[in-house]
Amino acid sequence: MALLEILEFPDPRLRTRAVPITEYDDALSRLIDDMFETMYAAPGIGLAASQVDVHRQLIVMDCSADRSEPLVFINPEILARDEVGVMEEGCLSVPGIFDEVERAQRVRARARDRKGKDFECELDGIRAVCLQHEMDHLDGKLFVDYLSMLKRDRIRRKLEKDRRERLAKVPAGAAASR
Ligand code: NI
């Protein structure tokens, strides 16, 4: 398994629309395993393939406290939404930023698993919100898009500054060996 690089806002590649998956092969299985490893290491509760620069409709999620509920959603669709509410969200592609977003707190979804088998499920609370957040990634959308333009600009400037500081801290030798 391998840790994958997570793209960060405002990287334009995060705006790519993902295409449906048609091949359920070993390469897909490896990608799913790598995405789980990357998500758990981050640590995060959800990761869309778009965030690791693979623009296919694949999401991994685990909203449990003890990493006991790994879920895979391939080519997901929302069949029904209910109970709009507000929850604080964060995103591995927008590190260190948290803000409130309004979404359905209950959804019914259909997707395929890693073997290509169709399934339907009902999710509520954080699981419902997480799936909608990850499905937005597949459409090239980020949670900061729901915030005001003023807030989004402030976040973009902060992340660009953080990234410059991070790069400045890398010793010359380490940078050359990348
Ligand atoms: Ni995210």
XYZ file of C-alpha atoms and ligand atoms in Angstrom:
179
model
C 0.000 0.000 0.000
C 1.081 3.582 -0.456
C 0.244 7.036 0.821
C -1.120 9.254 -1.944
C -0.594 13.006 -2.273
C -3.730 14.987 -1.416
C -4.400 18.032 -3.632
C -5.087 21.239 -1.740
C -7.380 24.196 -2.454
C -7.072 26.232 -4.685
C -5.431 23.589 -6.909
C -7.432 23.731 -10.186
C -7.277 19.923 -10.547
C -9.797 19.734 -7.675
C -12.318 21.290 -10.101
C -12.229 18.309 -12.501
C -15.476 16.349 -12.907
C -14.977 12.651 -12.219
C -16.129 10.026 -14.735
C -17.923 6.770 -13.834
C -15.896 3.631 -13.138
C -16.468 0.707 -15.513
C -13.588 -1.692 -14.689
C -13.561 -3.520 -11.359
C -10.028 -4.893 -11.443
C -6.936 -5.287 -9.236
C -5.768 -1.757 -10.044
C -9.057 -0.385 -8.669
C -8.722 -2.535 -5.543
C -5.182 -1.227 -4.974
C -6.359 2.375 -5.434
C -9.131 1.806 -2.861
C -6.636 0.338 -0.347
C -4.233 3.246 -0.916
C -7.056 5.758 -0.472
C -8.077 4.169 2.855
C -4.460 4.221 4.033
C -4.098 7.877 2.982
C -7.417 8.848 4.639
C -6.604 7.086 7.938
C -3.063 8.517 8.013
C -4.237 12.103 7.387
C -6.396 11.509 9.563
C -9.781 12.015 7.922
C -13.237 10.398 7.729
C -13.748 10.595 3.958
C -11.711 10.870 0.784
C -12.802 11.229 -2.835
C -10.535 9.997 -5.652
C -10.591 13.568 -7.059
C -8.540 14.640 -4.024
C -5.699 12.298 -5.004
C -5.862 13.460 -8.640
C -7.745 10.401 -9.918
C -10.844 11.763 -11.625
C -13.113 8.756 -11.326
C -16.289 8.354 -9.246
C -14.868 6.675 -6.155
C -15.234 7.585 -2.473
C -13.907 5.936 0.689
C -15.352 6.783 4.099
C -15.100 5.698 7.726
C -17.005 7.851 10.214
C -16.508 5.471 13.174
C -14.270 6.387 16.118
C -12.287 3.134 15.862
C -11.908 2.677 12.076
C -14.394 -0.186 12.097
C -16.759 1.036 9.330
C -14.830 1.280 6.076
C -17.286 2.124 3.271
C -16.649 2.269 -0.466
C -18.973 4.146 -2.839
C -18.407 3.795 -6.574
C -20.559 5.768 -9.065
C -22.750 6.989 -6.166
C -26.187 8.584 -6.588
C -28.430 10.203 -3.996
C -31.967 8.807 -4.306
C -33.583 10.885 -1.551
C -32.666 13.670 0.858
C -34.400 14.721 4.063
C -34.032 16.933 7.170
C -31.911 19.909 6.179
C -29.556 21.011 8.937
C -26.219 22.647 9.598
C -23.012 20.845 10.535
C -19.402 21.977 10.843
C -17.255 20.522 8.058
C -13.573 20.260 7.313
C -11.720 18.796 4.343
C -8.327 17.179 3.805
C -7.955 19.428 0.746
C -8.590 22.552 2.854
C -6.380 21.756 5.865
C -7.049 23.465 9.191
C -10.281 25.163 8.045
C -13.680 24.321 9.544
C -17.009 25.994 8.865
C -20.736 25.364 8.899
C -22.522 24.026 5.825
C -26.237 23.337 5.355
C -27.071 19.911 3.915
C -29.600 17.092 4.192
C -29.004 15.191 7.427
C -30.539 12.018 6.041
C -29.997 10.493 2.608
C -30.791 7.353 0.707
C -27.994 6.452 -1.700
C -27.199 3.896 -4.375
C -23.662 2.944 -5.392
C -21.442 0.015 -6.326
C -18.940 -1.704 -4.082
C -15.344 -2.581 -4.966
C -16.502 -5.710 -6.815
C -18.995 -3.720 -8.903
C -22.044 -4.971 -6.998
C -24.971 -2.525 -6.667
C -26.160 -1.603 -3.175
C -28.487 0.899 -1.522
C -28.124 2.374 1.949
C -29.638 4.940 4.289
C -27.238 7.275 6.063
C -27.894 9.934 8.680
C -25.990 12.581 10.642
C -22.281 12.795 9.962
C -22.383 9.843 7.517
C -25.037 11.551 5.367
C -23.133 14.837 5.438
C -19.817 13.114 4.675
C -21.219 11.305 1.616
C -22.651 14.552 0.204
C -19.348 16.368 0.869
C -17.387 13.619 -0.935
C -19.882 13.502 -3.825
C -19.344 17.245 -4.263
C -15.614 16.504 -4.773
C -16.545 14.195 -7.675
C -18.356 17.175 -9.248
C -15.323 19.421 -8.723
C -16.970 21.220 -5.819
C -15.512 22.038 -2.374
C -17.218 22.871 0.918
C -15.684 26.354 0.835
C -17.851 27.032 -2.255
C -20.836 27.251 0.143
C -19.147 30.047 2.126
C -19.105 33.740 1.203
C -16.590 34.895 -1.416
C -14.921 37.003 1.286
C -14.381 33.952 3.512
C -13.211 31.810 0.584
C -10.620 34.428 -0.457
C -9.374 34.670 3.120
C -9.021 30.858 3.269
C -7.201 30.761 -0.096
C -4.719 33.415 1.040
C -4.122 31.616 4.360
C -3.499 28.237 2.670
C -1.156 29.798 0.092
C 0.801 31.459 2.906
C 0.922 28.176 4.912
C 2.205 26.339 1.825
C 4.938 28.948 1.172
C 6.062 28.667 4.801
C 6.075 24.879 4.596
C 8.202 24.921 1.424
C 10.595 27.466 2.939
C 11.220 25.097 5.869
C 12.374 22.192 3.651
C 16.204 22.034 3.706
C 17.896 22.511 0.311
C 19.149 18.890 0.182
C 15.688 17.448 0.872
C 14.126 19.615 -1.843
C 16.694 18.385 -4.388
C 15.961 14.725 -3.640
C 12.231 14.997 -4.361
Ni -13.251 17.135 1.393
